[in-house]
PDB file of C-alpha atoms in Angstrom:
ATOM      1  CA  MET A 898      33.016  12.453  33.134  1.00 59.00           C
ATOM      2  CA  PRO A 899      30.829  15.478  33.883  1.00 62.00           C
ATOM      3  CA  VAL A 900      27.635  15.810  31.856  1.00 62.00           C
ATOM      4  CA  HIS A 901      26.860  19.272  30.540  1.00 54.00           C
ATOM      5  CA  LYS A 902      23.261  19.707  29.468  1.00 52.00           C
ATOM      6  CA  ILE A 903      22.792  22.203  26.688  1.00 51.00           C
ATOM      7  CA  GLY A 904      19.501  24.020  27.045  1.00 54.00           C
ATOM      8  CA  ARG A 905      17.708  26.209  24.540  1.00 63.00           C
ATOM      9  CA  THR A 906      18.531  29.710  25.718  1.00 70.00           C
ATOM     10  CA  LEU A 907      18.154  33.038  24.015  1.00 74.00           C
ATOM     11  CA  MET A 908      21.267  34.766  22.830  1.00 77.00           C
ATOM     12  CA  PRO A 909      22.112  37.788  25.032  1.00 80.00           C
ATOM     13  CA  GLN A 910      21.283  40.318  22.318  1.00 80.00           C
ATOM     14  CA  PHE A 911      17.678  39.065  22.283  1.00 89.00           C
ATOM     15  CA  LEU A 912      17.095  39.164  26.045  1.00 92.00           C
ATOM     16  CA  GLU A 913      16.143  42.842  25.931  1.00 93.00           C
ATOM     17  CA  LEU A 914      13.602  42.187  23.168  1.00 95.00           C
ATOM     18  CA  ARG A 915      12.131  39.354  25.202  1.00 95.00           C
ATOM     19  CA  SER A 916      11.905  41.519  28.295  1.00 95.00           C
ATOM     20  CA  GLU A 917      10.219  44.388  26.421  1.00 94.00           C
ATOM     21  CA  LEU A 918       7.783  42.013  24.785  1.00 96.00           C
ATOM     22  CA  GLU A 919       6.907  40.375  28.089  1.00 96.00           C
ATOM     23  CA  LYS A 920       6.312  43.831  29.599  1.00 94.00           C
ATOM     24  CA  GLU A 921       3.996  44.741  26.715  1.00 93.00           C
ATOM     25  CA  TRP A 922       2.124  41.468  27.113  1.00 93.00           C
ATOM     26  CA  ARG A 923       1.570  42.086  30.815  1.00 93.00           C
ATOM     27  CA  HIS A 924       0.783  45.799  30.531  1.00 91.00           C
ATOM     28  CA  PRO A 925      -0.381  46.606  26.997  1.00 86.00           C
ATOM     29  CA  ARG A 926      -0.048  50.238  26.056  1.00 83.00           C
ATOM     30  CA  SER A 927      -2.821  51.876  24.155  1.00 74.00           C
ATOM     31  CA  GLY A 928      -2.373  54.115  21.151  1.00 69.00           C
ATOM     32  CA  ARG A 929      -2.185  53.485  17.440  1.00 65.00           C
ATOM     33  CA  THR A 930       1.581  53.963  17.244  1.00 68.00           C
ATOM     34  CA  ALA A 931       2.547  51.819  20.228  1.00 77.00           C
ATOM     35  CA  GLU A 932       4.762  48.867  19.372  1.00 87.00           C
ATOM     36  CA  PRO A 933       5.131  45.948  19.593  1.00 92.00           C
ATOM     37  CA  VAL A 934       1.640  45.092  18.398  1.00 92.00           C
ATOM     38  CA  ILE A 935       0.597  41.656  19.617  1.00 94.00           C
ATOM     39  CA  TYR A 936      -2.079  39.566  17.929  1.00 93.00           C
ATOM     40  CA  GLU A 937      -3.021  36.554  19.991  1.00 93.00           C
ATOM     41  CA  SER A 938      -5.549  34.144  18.557  1.00 89.00           C
ATOM     42  CA  ASP A 939      -6.722  31.757  21.263  1.00 85.00           C
ATOM     43  CA  PRO A 940      -9.949  29.905  20.448  1.00 85.00           C
ATOM     44  CA  GLY A 941      -9.867  28.395  23.951  1.00 83.00           C
ATOM     45  CA  GLY A 942     -10.209  24.766  24.994  1.00 84.00           C
ATOM     46  CA  ASN A 943      -7.346  22.721  23.647  1.00 85.00           C
ATOM     47  CA  GLU A 944      -7.216  24.385  20.245  1.00 88.00           C
ATOM     48  CA  PRO A 945      -3.988  25.841  18.839  1.00 93.00           C
ATOM     49  CA  ILE A 946      -2.876  29.340  19.772  1.00 95.00           C
ATOM     50  CA  GLN A 947      -1.447  31.569  17.065  1.00 94.00           C
ATOM     51  CA  LEU A 948       0.738  34.546  17.861  1.00 96.00           C
ATOM     52  CA  TYR A 949       1.828  37.417  15.650  1.00 95.00           C
ATOM     53  CA  VAL A 950       4.020  40.238  16.892  1.00 96.00           C
ATOM     54  CA  VAL A 951       4.486  43.242  14.631  1.00 95.00           C
ATOM     55  CA  TRP A 952       7.513  45.267  15.630  1.00 94.00           C
ATOM     56  CA  ARG A 953      10.042  47.369  13.781  1.00 93.00           C
ATOM     57  CA  ARG A 954      12.740  46.047  16.117  1.00 94.00           C
ATOM     58  CA  TRP A 955      12.598  42.667  14.368  1.00 96.00           C
ATOM     59  CA  GLU A 956      14.628  44.261  11.580  1.00 94.00           C
ATOM     60  CA  GLY A 957      17.851  42.220  11.290  1.00 93.00           C
ATOM     61  CA  VAL A 958      16.660  39.459  13.649  1.00 94.00           C
ATOM     62  CA  PRO A 959      16.436  36.014  11.947  1.00 92.00           C
ATOM     63  CA  PRO A 960      12.859  34.583  11.822  1.00 90.00           C
ATOM     64  CA  SER A 961      13.702  31.612  14.034  1.00 91.00           C
ATOM     65  CA  ASP A 962      15.128  33.883  16.752  1.00 93.00           C
ATOM     66  CA  ARG A 963      12.044  36.105  16.569  1.00 96.00           C
ATOM     67  CA  THR A 964       9.935  33.016  17.288  1.00 96.00           C
ATOM     68  CA  ASP A 965      12.143  32.102  20.265  1.00 95.00           C
ATOM     69  CA  VAL A 966      11.737  35.609  21.703  1.00 96.00           C
ATOM     70  CA  ILE A 967       7.946  35.428  21.307  1.00 97.00           C
ATOM     71  CA  LEU A 968       7.656  31.918  22.772  1.00 96.00           C
ATOM     72  CA  ASP A 969       9.826  32.801  25.769  1.00 96.00           C
ATOM     73  CA  ALA A 970       7.857  35.980  26.530  1.00 97.00           C
ATOM     74  CA  PHE A 971       4.530  34.169  26.036  1.00 97.00           C
ATOM     75  CA  GLU A 972       5.591  31.332  28.333  1.00 96.00           C
ATOM     76  CA  ALA A 973       6.604  33.818  31.030  1.00 96.00           C
ATOM     77  CA  VAL A 974       3.159  35.439  30.872  1.00 96.00           C
ATOM     78  CA  ARG A 975       0.814  32.511  30.187  1.00 94.00           C
ATOM     79  CA  GLY A 976       2.767  29.491  31.435  1.00 94.00           C
ATOM     80  CA  LYS A 977       4.092  26.181  30.125  1.00 91.00           C
ATOM     81  CA  ASP A 978       0.723  24.585  29.298  1.00 90.00           C
ATOM     82  CA  ALA A 979      -0.287  27.510  27.114  1.00 93.00           C
ATOM     83  CA  VAL A 980       3.011  27.596  25.225  1.00 93.00           C
ATOM     84  CA  LEU A 981       2.558  23.911  24.337  1.00 92.00           C
ATOM     85  CA  ARG A 982      -0.604  24.880  22.449  1.00 94.00           C
ATOM     86  CA  VAL A 983       1.187  27.451  20.275  1.00 95.00           C
ATOM     87  CA  SER A 984       1.270  26.288  16.679  1.00 94.00           C
ATOM     88  CA  LEU A 985       2.524  29.532  15.181  1.00 95.00           C
ATOM     89  CA  ALA A 986       4.611  32.392  16.605  1.00 96.00           C
ATOM     90  CA  LEU A 987       5.599  34.881  13.937  1.00 95.00           C
ATOM     91  CA  GLY A 988       7.585  38.051  14.442  1.00 96.00           C
ATOM     92  CA  LEU A 989       6.960  40.468  11.598  1.00 95.00           C
ATOM     93  CA  THR A 990       7.970  43.974  10.631  1.00 94.00           C
ATOM     94  CA  THR A 991       5.080  46.110   9.355  1.00 90.00           C
ATOM     95  CA  PRO A 992       5.857  45.466   5.646  1.00 91.00           C
ATOM     96  CA  GLU A 993       6.125  41.712   6.335  1.00 92.00           C
ATOM     97  CA  ALA A 994       2.799  41.753   8.180  1.00 91.00           C
ATOM     98  CA  GLU A 995       1.146  43.495   5.237  1.00 88.00           C
ATOM     99  CA  GLN A 996       2.679  40.990   2.819  1.00 86.00           C
ATOM    100  CA  LEU A 997       1.346  38.094   4.877  1.00 82.00           C
ATOM    101  CA  GLY A 998      -2.101  39.669   5.066  1.00 79.00           C
ATOM    102  CA  LEU A 999      -2.188  39.443   8.842  1.00 75.00           C
ATOM    103  CA  PRO A1000      -5.534  38.000   9.895  1.00 54.00           C
ATOM    104  CA  ARG A1001      -7.177  40.811  11.822  1.00 51.00           C
ATOM    105  CA  LYS A1002     -10.539  39.059  11.995  1.00 41.00           C
ATOM    106  CA  GLY A1003     -10.551  36.421  14.722  1.00 41.00           C
ATOM    107  CA  ALA A1004      -7.260  37.685  16.143  1.00 46.00           C
ATOM    108  CA  GLU A1005      -7.423  39.811  19.208  1.00 48.00           C
ATOM    109  CA  ARG A1006      -5.104  42.680  19.838  1.00 46.00           C
ATOM    110  CA  LYS A1007      -3.756  42.465  23.368  1.00 50.00           C
TER     111      LYS A1007
ATOM    112  CA  MET B 452      13.676  34.811  -7.546  1.00 88.00           C
ATOM    113  CA  LEU B 453      10.822  32.817  -9.058  1.00 93.00           C
ATOM    114  CA  LEU B 454       8.421  30.574  -7.121  1.00 92.00           C
ATOM    115  CA  ARG B 455      10.288  27.282  -7.639  1.00 92.00           C
ATOM    116  CA  GLU B 456      13.560  28.824  -6.531  1.00 91.00           C
ATOM    117  CA  ARG B 457      11.925  30.502  -3.530  1.00 90.00           C
ATOM    118  CA  VAL B 458      10.334  27.226  -2.410  1.00 89.00           C
ATOM    119  CA  LEU B 459      13.521  25.214  -2.824  1.00 90.00           C
ATOM    120  CA  ALA B 460      15.661  27.871  -1.127  1.00 88.00           C
ATOM    121  CA  ALA B 461      13.422  28.197   1.939  1.00 88.00           C
ATOM    122  CA  ASN B 462      14.608  26.736   5.208  1.00 88.00           C
ATOM    123  CA  LEU B 463      11.274  25.144   6.115  1.00 92.00           C
ATOM    124  CA  LEU B 464      10.223  25.474   9.746  1.00 95.00           C
ATOM    125  CA  VAL B 465       7.508  23.450  11.467  1.00 96.00           C
ATOM    126  CA  GLN B 466       5.307  26.554  11.697  1.00 96.00           C
ATOM    127  CA  ASP B 467       5.695  27.092   7.933  1.00 95.00           C
ATOM    128  CA  MET B 468       3.775  23.833   7.523  1.00 95.00           C
ATOM    129  CA  GLU B 469       1.063  25.308   9.742  1.00 93.00           C
ATOM    130  CA  LEU B 470       0.810  28.316   7.419  1.00 93.00           C
ATOM    131  CA  ALA B 471       0.972  26.112   4.324  1.00 96.00           C
ATOM    132  CA  ALA B 472      -1.741  23.810   5.707  1.00 96.00           C
ATOM    133  CA  ARG B 473      -3.984  26.821   6.246  1.00 93.00           C
ATOM    134  CA  ARG B 474      -3.324  28.043   2.703  1.00 94.00           C
ATOM    135  CA  ARG B 475      -4.055  24.602   1.190  1.00 96.00           C
ATOM    136  CA  HIS B 476      -7.264  24.541   3.245  1.00 96.00           C
ATOM    137  CA  GLN B 477      -8.416  27.882   1.832  1.00 96.00           C
ATOM    138  CA  GLU B 478      -7.574  26.760  -1.709  1.00 97.00           C
ATOM    139  CA  ALA B 479      -9.389  23.448  -1.190  1.00 97.00           C
ATOM    140  CA  MET B 480     -12.464  25.281   0.108  1.00 97.00           C
ATOM    141  CA  THR B 481     -12.447  27.498  -2.987  1.00 97.00           C
ATOM    142  CA  LEU B 482     -12.415  24.373  -5.184  1.00 97.00           C
ATOM    143  CA  LEU B 483     -15.102  22.670  -3.091  1.00 96.00           C
ATOM    144  CA  VAL B 484     -17.576  25.562  -3.365  1.00 96.00           C
ATOM    145  CA  SER B 485     -16.876  25.878  -7.097  1.00 96.00           C
ATOM    146  CA  LYS B 486     -17.807  22.183  -7.504  1.00 96.00           C
ATOM    147  CA  GLN B 487     -14.349  20.816  -8.273  1.00 97.00           C
ATOM    148  CA  PRO B 488     -14.270  17.996  -5.713  1.00 97.00           C
ATOM    149  CA  ALA B 489     -11.184  16.100  -6.936  1.00 97.00           C
ATOM    150  CA  GLY B 490      -9.042  19.233  -6.656  1.00 97.00           C
ATOM    151  CA  ALA B 491     -10.473  19.884  -3.196  1.00 98.00           C
ATOM    152  CA  VAL B 492      -9.724  16.318  -2.023  1.00 98.00           C
ATOM    153  CA  TYR B 493      -6.210  16.573  -3.448  1.00 97.00           C
ATOM    154  CA  LEU B 494      -5.431  19.701  -1.409  1.00 98.00           C
ATOM    155  CA  PHE B 495      -7.263  18.579   1.752  1.00 98.00           C
ATOM    156  CA  GLY B 496      -5.070  15.460   1.682  1.00 97.00           C
ATOM    157  CA  TYR B 497      -1.906  17.535   1.762  1.00 97.00           C
ATOM    158  CA  GLU B 498      -3.357  19.601   4.576  1.00 98.00           C
ATOM    159  CA  ALA B 499      -3.940  16.397   6.578  1.00 98.00           C
ATOM    160  CA  GLU B 500      -0.398  15.244   5.820  1.00 97.00           C
ATOM    161  CA  MET B 501       1.127  18.484   7.099  1.00 97.00           C
ATOM    162  CA  LEU B 502      -0.996  18.508  10.257  1.00 97.00           C
ATOM    163  CA  LEU B 503      -0.010  14.919  11.072  1.00 97.00           C
ATOM    164  CA  LYS B 504       3.666  15.551  10.349  1.00 97.00           C
ATOM    165  CA  SER B 505       3.618  18.627  12.586  1.00 96.00           C
ATOM    166  CA  ALA B 506       1.981  16.616  15.362  1.00 96.00           C
ATOM    167  CA  ALA B 507       4.609  13.855  15.039  1.00 96.00           C
ATOM    168  CA  TYR B 508       7.431  16.412  15.084  1.00 97.00           C
ATOM    169  CA  ARG B 509       5.944  18.110  18.154  1.00 96.00           C
ATOM    170  CA  ARG B 510       5.755  14.740  19.929  1.00 95.00           C
ATOM    171  CA  LEU B 511       9.449  14.402  19.169  1.00 95.00           C
ATOM    172  CA  GLY B 512      10.117  17.737  20.875  1.00 94.00           C
ATOM    173  CA  ALA B 513       9.937  20.194  17.969  1.00 96.00           C
ATOM    174  CA  ARG B 514       8.965  23.799  18.578  1.00 95.00           C
ATOM    175  CA  PRO B 515       7.168  25.973  16.020  1.00 96.00           C
ATOM    176  CA  ASN B 516      10.527  27.280  14.781  1.00 95.00           C
ATOM    177  CA  SER B 517      12.285  23.918  14.581  1.00 96.00           C
ATOM    178  CA  GLN B 518      13.576  22.895  11.178  1.00 95.00           C
ATOM    179  CA  ALA B 519      11.105  20.547   9.513  1.00 95.00           C
ATOM    180  CA  GLY B 520      13.810  18.681   7.566  1.00 95.00           C
ATOM    181  CA  VAL B 521      15.713  17.779  10.720  1.00 96.00           C
ATOM    182  CA  PHE B 522      12.568  16.397  12.355  1.00 96.00           C
ATOM    183  CA  PHE B 523      11.556  14.531   9.202  1.00 95.00           C
ATOM    184  CA  ARG B 524      14.795  12.548   9.420  1.00 94.00           C
ATOM    185  CA  HIS B 525      14.433  12.185  13.181  1.00 94.00           C
ATOM    186  CA  ALA B 526      10.866  10.876  12.746  1.00 94.00           C
ATOM    187  CA  ARG B 527      11.942   8.274  10.195  1.00 91.00           C
ATOM    188  CA  GLN B 528      14.687   7.092  12.488  1.00 92.00           C
ATOM    189  CA  ARG B 529      12.303   6.857  15.455  1.00 92.00           C
ATOM    190  CA  ALA B 530       9.854   4.921  13.280  1.00 90.00           C
ATOM    191  CA  ARG B 531      12.597   2.383  12.592  1.00 89.00           C
ATOM    192  CA  ASP B 532      13.575   2.276  16.271  1.00 90.00           C
ATOM    193  CA  ILE B 533      10.060   1.468  17.428  1.00 88.00           C
ATOM    194  CA  GLY B 534       9.471  -1.112  14.727  1.00 85.00           C
ATOM    195  CA  LEU B 535       7.297   0.904  12.390  1.00 82.00           C
ATOM    196  CA  SER B 536       9.657   0.062   9.540  1.00 69.00           C
ATOM    197  CA  GLY B 537       7.490  -3.019   8.990  1.00 56.00           C
ATOM    198  CA  HIS B 538       4.926  -0.541   7.726  1.00 60.00           C
ATOM    199  CA  SER B 539       7.335   1.120   5.318  1.00 60.00           C
ATOM    200  CA  ASP B 540       4.874   0.519   2.481  1.00 68.00           C
ATOM    201  CA  GLN B 541       2.651   3.006   4.285  1.00 77.00           C
ATOM    202  CA  PHE B 542       5.388   5.647   4.208  1.00 80.00           C
ATOM    203  CA  GLU B 543       4.499   6.444   0.571  1.00 83.00           C
ATOM    204  CA  SER B 544       7.563   8.644   0.016  1.00 82.00           C
ATOM    205  CA  GLY B 545       6.649  10.638   3.107  1.00 85.00           C
ATOM    206  CA  HIS B 546       2.993  11.201   2.150  1.00 89.00           C
ATOM    207  CA  GLY B 547       1.449   8.199   3.916  1.00 90.00           C
ATOM    208  CA  LEU B 548      -1.184   9.436   6.339  1.00 94.00           C
ATOM    209  CA  LEU B 549      -1.406   6.104   8.140  1.00 92.00           C
ATOM    210  CA  PHE B 550       2.360   6.089   8.644  1.00 92.00           C
ATOM    211  CA  TRP B 551       2.298   9.540  10.291  1.00 94.00           C
ATOM    212  CA  ALA B 552      -0.797   8.690  12.326  1.00 94.00           C
ATOM    213  CA  ARG B 553       0.856   5.486  13.585  1.00 93.00           C
ATOM    214  CA  LEU B 554       3.887   7.509  14.566  1.00 93.00           C
ATOM    215  CA  VAL B 555       1.700  10.024  16.429  1.00 95.00           C
ATOM    216  CA  TRP B 556      -0.003   7.332  18.471  1.00 93.00           C
ATOM    217  CA  SER B 557       3.189   5.324  19.031  1.00 93.00           C
ATOM    218  CA  LEU B 558       5.378   8.133  20.328  1.00 92.00           C
ATOM    219  CA  PRO B 559       5.137   9.518  23.826  1.00 91.00           C
ATOM    220  CA  THR B 560       5.370  13.298  24.177  1.00 90.00           C
ATOM    221  CA  PRO B 561       8.565  14.797  25.692  1.00 88.00           C
ATOM    222  CA  ALA B 562       6.608  14.790  29.007  1.00 87.00           C
ATOM    223  CA  GLY B 563       6.014  11.037  28.592  1.00 90.00           C
ATOM    224  CA  ASP B 564       2.296  11.175  27.763  1.00 90.00           C
ATOM    225  CA  VAL B 565       0.814   8.714  25.303  1.00 92.00           C
ATOM    226  CA  LEU B 566      -2.181   9.369  23.083  1.00 94.00           C
ATOM    227  CA  PRO B 567      -5.402   8.379  24.907  1.00 95.00           C
ATOM    228  CA  THR B 568      -7.107   5.311  23.419  1.00 94.00           C
ATOM    229  CA  ASP B 569     -10.343   7.111  22.493  1.00 95.00           C
ATOM    230  CA  LEU B 570      -8.415   9.821  20.669  1.00 95.00           C
ATOM    231  CA  ARG B 571      -6.378   7.191  18.869  1.00 95.00           C
ATOM    232  CA  ARG B 572      -9.539   5.363  17.760  1.00 95.00           C
ATOM    233  CA  THR B 573     -11.136   8.558  16.459  1.00 97.00           C
ATOM    234  CA  LEU B 574      -7.953   9.637  14.690  1.00 97.00           C
ATOM    235  CA  SER B 575      -7.687   6.213  13.096  1.00 95.00           C
ATOM    236  CA  ARG B 576     -11.271   6.432  11.829  1.00 96.00           C
ATOM    237  CA  HIS B 577     -10.676   9.850  10.257  1.00 97.00           C
ATOM    238  CA  ILE B 578      -7.383   8.765   8.684  1.00 96.00           C
ATOM    239  CA  LEU B 579      -9.077   5.763   7.072  1.00 96.00           C
ATOM    240  CA  ARG B 580     -11.821   8.017   5.705  1.00 97.00           C
ATOM    241  CA  ILE B 581      -9.259  10.317   4.116  1.00 97.00           C
ATOM    242  CA  GLU B 582      -6.920   7.538   2.947  1.00 94.00           C
ATOM    243  CA  SER B 583      -9.721   5.724   1.137  1.00 95.00           C
ATOM    244  CA  ARG B 584     -10.378   8.846  -0.926  1.00 96.00           C
ATOM    245  CA  TRP B 585      -7.001  10.566  -1.258  1.00 96.00           C
ATOM    246  CA  VAL B 586      -3.704   9.494  -2.735  1.00 93.00           C
ATOM    247  CA  VAL B 587      -0.830  11.584  -4.097  1.00 92.00           C
ATOM    248  CA  GLU B 588      -1.137   9.766  -7.446  1.00 93.00           C
ATOM    249  CA  MET B 589      -4.573  11.320  -8.024  1.00 94.00           C
ATOM    250  CA  ARG B 590      -2.736  14.192  -9.721  1.00 92.00           C
ATOM    251  CA  TYR B 591      -2.474  11.886 -12.772  1.00 94.00           C
ATOM    252  CA  SER B 592      -6.119  10.847 -12.658  1.00 93.00           C
ATOM    253  CA  PRO B 593      -8.895  12.397 -14.760  1.00 93.00           C
ATOM    254  CA  ASP B 594     -11.470  11.228 -12.169  1.00 93.00           C
ATOM    255  CA  ALA B 595     -13.495  14.274 -11.101  1.00 94.00           C
ATOM    256  CA  GLY B 596     -14.483  12.802  -7.729  1.00 94.00           C
ATOM    257  CA  SER B 597     -17.792  13.613  -6.057  1.00 97.00           C
ATOM    258  CA  THR B 598     -18.970  16.315  -3.685  1.00 96.00           C
ATOM    259  CA  ASP B 599     -19.851  13.611  -1.124  1.00 96.00           C
ATOM    260  CA  GLU B 600     -16.267  12.311  -1.205  1.00 97.00           C
ATOM    261  CA  ALA B 601     -14.861  15.818  -0.855  1.00 97.00           C
ATOM    262  CA  MET B 602     -17.211  16.592   2.053  1.00 97.00           C
ATOM    263  CA  THR B 603     -16.173  13.408   3.871  1.00 97.00           C
ATOM    264  CA  VAL B 604     -12.498  14.320   3.503  1.00 97.00           C
ATOM    265  CA  PHE B 605     -13.227  17.914   4.522  1.00 97.00           C
ATOM    266  CA  ARG B 606     -14.961  16.821   7.757  1.00 97.00           C
ATOM    267  CA  SER B 607     -12.123  14.474   8.699  1.00 97.00           C
ATOM    268  CA  VAL B 608      -9.409  17.052   7.977  1.00 98.00           C
ATOM    269  CA  GLU B 609     -11.383  19.550  10.049  1.00 96.00           C
ATOM    270  CA  TRP B 610     -11.371  17.099  12.947  1.00 96.00           C
ATOM    271  CA  ILE B 611      -7.590  16.717  12.729  1.00 96.00           C
ATOM    272  CA  ALA B 612      -7.124  20.501  12.525  1.00 95.00           C
ATOM    273  CA  ARG B 613      -9.341  21.145  15.561  1.00 93.00           C
ATOM    274  CA  ASN B 614      -7.710  18.414  17.648  1.00 94.00           C
ATOM    275  CA  ARG B 615      -4.093  18.826  16.623  1.00 93.00           C
ATOM    276  CA  VAL B 616      -2.966  20.186  19.976  1.00 94.00           C
ATOM    277  CA  ALA B 617      -4.343  17.064  21.662  1.00 94.00           C
ATOM    278  CA  LEU B 618      -2.345  14.996  19.158  1.00 94.00           C
ATOM    279  CA  TRP B 619       0.940  16.483  20.322  1.00 93.00           C
ATOM    280  CA  SER B 620       0.416  17.346  23.993  1.00 88.00           C
TER     281      SER B 620
END
């Protein structure tokens, strides 16, 4: 009997988000209104990496799918070892980021 | 929706425990600096529990957005499979730090790596320091604790927090 392995793949509607996010990660645009805004907290060594992406395009995207998009884009840019260190990958709209009190200190805008 | 309803309705993800652990840490620090050591120990203990659970779930293949409830059941099953059920008294309704630590050092990562012996020894030492000062039942106790006890627990929880990636990778 053939064995079909089911991998964790992004749903097609999220591939564009992933691709845009990866592009932003590789070539960050400047400007106060540019989105997505990426906050990457990497203390270095083997300490956990925390990622926050503020983007109005998260509207209507379930939180778990937002995290998948972020992790996939991050892995494409930083590699498999780095993604293993990620303890938190939150996709937030601007109001959600304000509600969470996004930690600006210690987080670096990329 | 009020707090209780919000908490019970939430579909808890592994990374929610990361956020919750950070919040408990901040609350515990507030209690520690305002000289309320028992309250600080109580919250630091829960922080340690969440960090260890997250590490165990990650060793079982969880990602930050995996459902915590699914991995809790998976972890219990794996504990039985590898013979940790003999230590079920240490499970303490899911709060037993030694149970979760044993699981962390007994499980290989998805890549097949086991926890290095020196890391296991150090983790064990910190878990014993916390376990000898923290227990869920302390919520019923009028004992105020001491600043020394709270500081010891704080230092050990800090060690777990700083080294948690090494515990799961």
